[in-house]
Tab-separated table of C-alpha atoms in Angstrom:
chain	number	residue	atom	x	y	z
A	27	UNK	CA	-86.602	36.087	-38.608
A	28	UNK	CA	-84.811	34.806	-35.507
A	29	UNK	CA	-83.964	31.518	-37.247
A	30	UNK	CA	-82.591	33.396	-40.249
A	31	UNK	CA	-80.381	35.499	-37.982
A	32	UNK	CA	-79.196	32.380	-36.148
A	33	UNK	CA	-78.358	30.636	-39.429
A	34	UNK	CA	-76.464	33.739	-40.559
A	35	UNK	CA	-74.437	33.880	-37.342
A	36	UNK	CA	-73.573	30.184	-37.574
A	37	UNK	CA	-72.519	30.630	-41.197
A	38	UNK	CA	-70.376	33.640	-40.277
A	39	UNK	CA	-68.711	31.656	-37.473
A	40	UNK	CA	-67.966	28.750	-39.815
A	41	UNK	CA	-66.356	31.061	-42.375
A	42	UNK	CA	-63.948	32.201	-39.657
A	43	UNK	CA	-63.047	28.579	-38.854
A	44	UNK	CA	-61.395	27.875	-42.204
A	45	UNK	CA	-58.007	26.379	-42.944
A	46	UNK	CA	-54.602	28.015	-42.942
A	47	UNK	CA	-55.393	30.983	-45.150
A	48	UNK	CA	-54.494	34.567	-44.193
A	49	UNK	CA	-56.393	35.888	-41.224
A	50	UNK	CA	-57.111	32.609	-39.427
A	51	UNK	CA	-56.554	32.773	-35.684
A	52	UNK	CA	-54.637	29.517	-35.399
A	53	UNK	CA	-52.064	28.109	-37.790
A	54	UNK	CA	-51.322	24.386	-37.892
A	55	UNK	CA	-48.403	22.595	-39.509
A	56	UNK	CA	-48.342	18.822	-39.891
A	57	UNK	CA	-45.033	17.399	-38.659
A	58	UNK	CA	-42.949	14.701	-40.315
A	59	UNK	CA	-41.512	13.981	-36.844
A	60	UNK	CA	-42.953	12.405	-33.742
A	61	UNK	CA	-43.828	14.793	-30.916
A	62	UNK	CA	-40.619	14.485	-28.838
A	63	UNK	CA	-38.445	14.998	-31.935
A	64	UNK	CA	-40.446	18.016	-33.129
A	65	UNK	CA	-40.311	19.595	-29.648
A	66	UNK	CA	-36.552	18.994	-29.412
A	67	UNK	CA	-36.053	20.537	-32.855
A	68	UNK	CA	-37.980	23.663	-31.856
A	69	UNK	CA	-36.053	23.998	-28.587
A	70	UNK	CA	-32.782	23.734	-30.547
A	71	UNK	CA	-33.976	26.336	-33.091
A	72	UNK	CA	-34.979	28.701	-30.282
A	73	UNK	CA	-31.472	28.504	-28.821
A	74	UNK	CA	-29.764	28.838	-32.227
A	75	UNK	CA	-31.783	31.942	-33.077
A	76	UNK	CA	-30.960	33.663	-29.788
A	77	UNK	CA	-34.520	33.520	-28.490
A	78	UNK	CA	-35.394	32.848	-24.858
A	79	UNK	CA	-36.829	29.435	-23.957
A	80	UNK	CA	-39.027	30.006	-20.918
A	81	UNK	CA	-40.610	26.589	-20.402
A	82	UNK	CA	-41.798	23.335	-21.938
A	83	UNK	CA	-45.061	22.030	-20.506
A	84	UNK	CA	-45.917	18.353	-20.956
A	85	UNK	CA	-49.702	18.242	-20.553
A	86	UNK	CA	-49.780	14.441	-20.877
A	87	UNK	CA	-47.358	14.099	-17.962
A	88	UNK	CA	-49.376	16.577	-15.891
A	89	UNK	CA	-52.550	14.594	-16.633
A	90	UNK	CA	-50.795	11.376	-15.589
A	91	UNK	CA	-49.891	12.975	-12.244
A	92	UNK	CA	-53.598	13.435	-11.506
A	93	UNK	CA	-54.379	9.910	-12.733
A	94	UNK	CA	-55.969	11.000	-16.013
A	95	UNK	CA	-55.208	10.124	-19.627
A	96	UNK	CA	-54.338	12.525	-22.424
A	97	UNK	CA	-52.856	12.015	-25.868
A	98	UNK	CA	-49.343	13.503	-26.175
A	99	UNK	CA	-49.618	17.288	-25.921
A	100	UNK	CA	-46.769	19.676	-25.183
A	101	UNK	CA	-46.509	23.473	-25.159
A	102	UNK	CA	-43.194	25.240	-25.721
A	103	UNK	CA	-43.084	28.790	-24.318
A	104	UNK	CA	-40.454	31.100	-25.806
A	105	UNK	CA	-39.868	34.575	-27.117
A	106	UNK	CA	-37.798	37.674	-27.630
A	107	UNK	CA	-38.186	39.865	-24.530
A	108	UNK	CA	-36.986	42.963	-26.390
A	109	UNK	CA	-39.698	42.669	-29.076
A	110	UNK	CA	-42.278	41.588	-26.529
A	111	UNK	CA	-41.590	44.635	-24.382
A	112	UNK	CA	-42.117	46.948	-27.357
A	113	UNK	CA	-45.443	45.230	-28.086
A	114	UNK	CA	-46.574	45.459	-24.466
A	115	UNK	CA	-45.720	49.178	-24.533
A	116	UNK	CA	-48.063	49.506	-27.540
A	117	UNK	CA	-50.815	47.826	-25.580
A	118	UNK	CA	-50.305	46.210	-22.167
A	119	UNK	CA	-52.948	43.590	-22.976
A	120	UNK	CA	-50.372	42.001	-25.318
A	121	UNK	CA	-48.999	40.490	-22.104
A	122	UNK	CA	-51.907	38.035	-22.257
A	123	UNK	CA	-50.458	36.469	-25.424
A	124	UNK	CA	-46.752	36.799	-24.715
A	125	UNK	CA	-44.403	35.023	-24.497
A	126	UNK	CA	-45.016	33.037	-27.665
A	127	UNK	CA	-46.279	29.465	-27.499
A	128	UNK	CA	-46.388	26.497	-29.829
A	129	UNK	CA	-48.594	23.512	-29.129
A	130	UNK	CA	-47.490	20.041	-30.225
A	131	UNK	CA	-50.215	17.388	-30.355
A	132	UNK	CA	-50.463	13.796	-31.522
A	133	UNK	CA	-53.730	12.384	-32.850
A	134	UNK	CA	-54.980	8.800	-32.536
A	135	UNK	CA	-53.170	7.835	-35.755
A	136	UNK	CA	-49.856	8.964	-34.238
A	137	UNK	CA	-49.544	12.058	-36.447
A	138	UNK	CA	-48.017	15.131	-34.838
A	139	UNK	CA	-49.201	18.685	-35.466
A	140	UNK	CA	-47.742	22.030	-34.444
A	141	UNK	CA	-50.238	24.820	-33.737
A	142	UNK	CA	-49.650	28.468	-32.864
A	143	UNK	CA	-51.631	31.698	-32.750
A	144	UNK	CA	-51.345	33.840	-35.862
A	145	UNK	CA	-49.907	37.231	-34.769
A	146	UNK	CA	-52.215	38.927	-37.323
A	147	UNK	CA	-55.009	38.055	-34.907
A	148	UNK	CA	-53.290	39.934	-32.078
A	149	UNK	CA	-53.419	43.186	-34.044
A	150	UNK	CA	-57.212	42.887	-33.925
A	151	UNK	CA	-57.530	41.412	-30.440
A	152	UNK	CA	-55.303	44.088	-28.879
A	153	UNK	CA	-56.296	46.944	-31.205
A	154	UNK	CA	-52.702	47.531	-32.326
A	155	UNK	CA	-52.469	50.546	-34.640
A	156	UNK	CA	-48.844	51.637	-34.203
A	157	UNK	CA	-46.884	50.977	-37.425
A	158	UNK	CA	-43.772	49.818	-35.554
A	159	UNK	CA	-45.812	47.319	-33.539
A	160	UNK	CA	-47.655	46.117	-36.648
A	161	UNK	CA	-44.255	45.595	-38.293
A	162	UNK	CA	-43.089	43.553	-35.287
A	163	UNK	CA	-46.260	41.431	-35.476
A	164	UNK	CA	-45.563	40.793	-39.157
A	165	UNK	CA	-41.985	39.730	-38.337
A	166	UNK	CA	-43.351	37.465	-35.598
A	167	UNK	CA	-45.763	35.900	-38.079
A	168	UNK	CA	-42.907	35.086	-40.478
A	169	UNK	CA	-40.672	33.842	-37.653
A	170	UNK	CA	-43.365	31.543	-36.241
A	171	UNK	CA	-44.108	30.143	-39.695
A	172	UNK	CA	-40.411	29.435	-40.212
A	173	UNK	CA	-39.926	27.861	-36.777
A	174	UNK	CA	-42.975	25.621	-37.166
A	175	UNK	CA	-41.944	24.520	-40.673
A	176	UNK	CA	-38.382	23.733	-39.548
A	177	UNK	CA	-39.496	21.856	-36.423
A	178	UNK	CA	-41.851	19.813	-38.627
A	179	UNK	CA	-39.163	18.722	-41.133
A	180	UNK	CA	-37.348	15.378	-40.853
């Protein structure tokens, strides 16, 4: 019986680890650009759309500073403080996931990917029930999809 339960739990976990369909926690977009170009495109889009760019963190450079190796990996931290404040008023724990972040990685073949957390997940994680906040999360989902797609284009 224990083995059956364990197999069931593993199967359930694997179902939740699917591709980019609705409800997945992380969304990934393959980029046509190299990492520096994709990051620069996102930073430009953030500025053009009136969002706030808080920081860009180069994990590879930070690894180099401690004499370690890491494939190219950069996080861009950005957001809309007005929307974020509304969400944090719905549930202060939203502050754990805000501001927004996009992760840019390069694999061993030199292909760059852009990954971000699906805001649909936050509605579950932070138990968001307020219709206004759910609407904001939906807008964030569409905005992140658009930003990732645009940063990925040549």
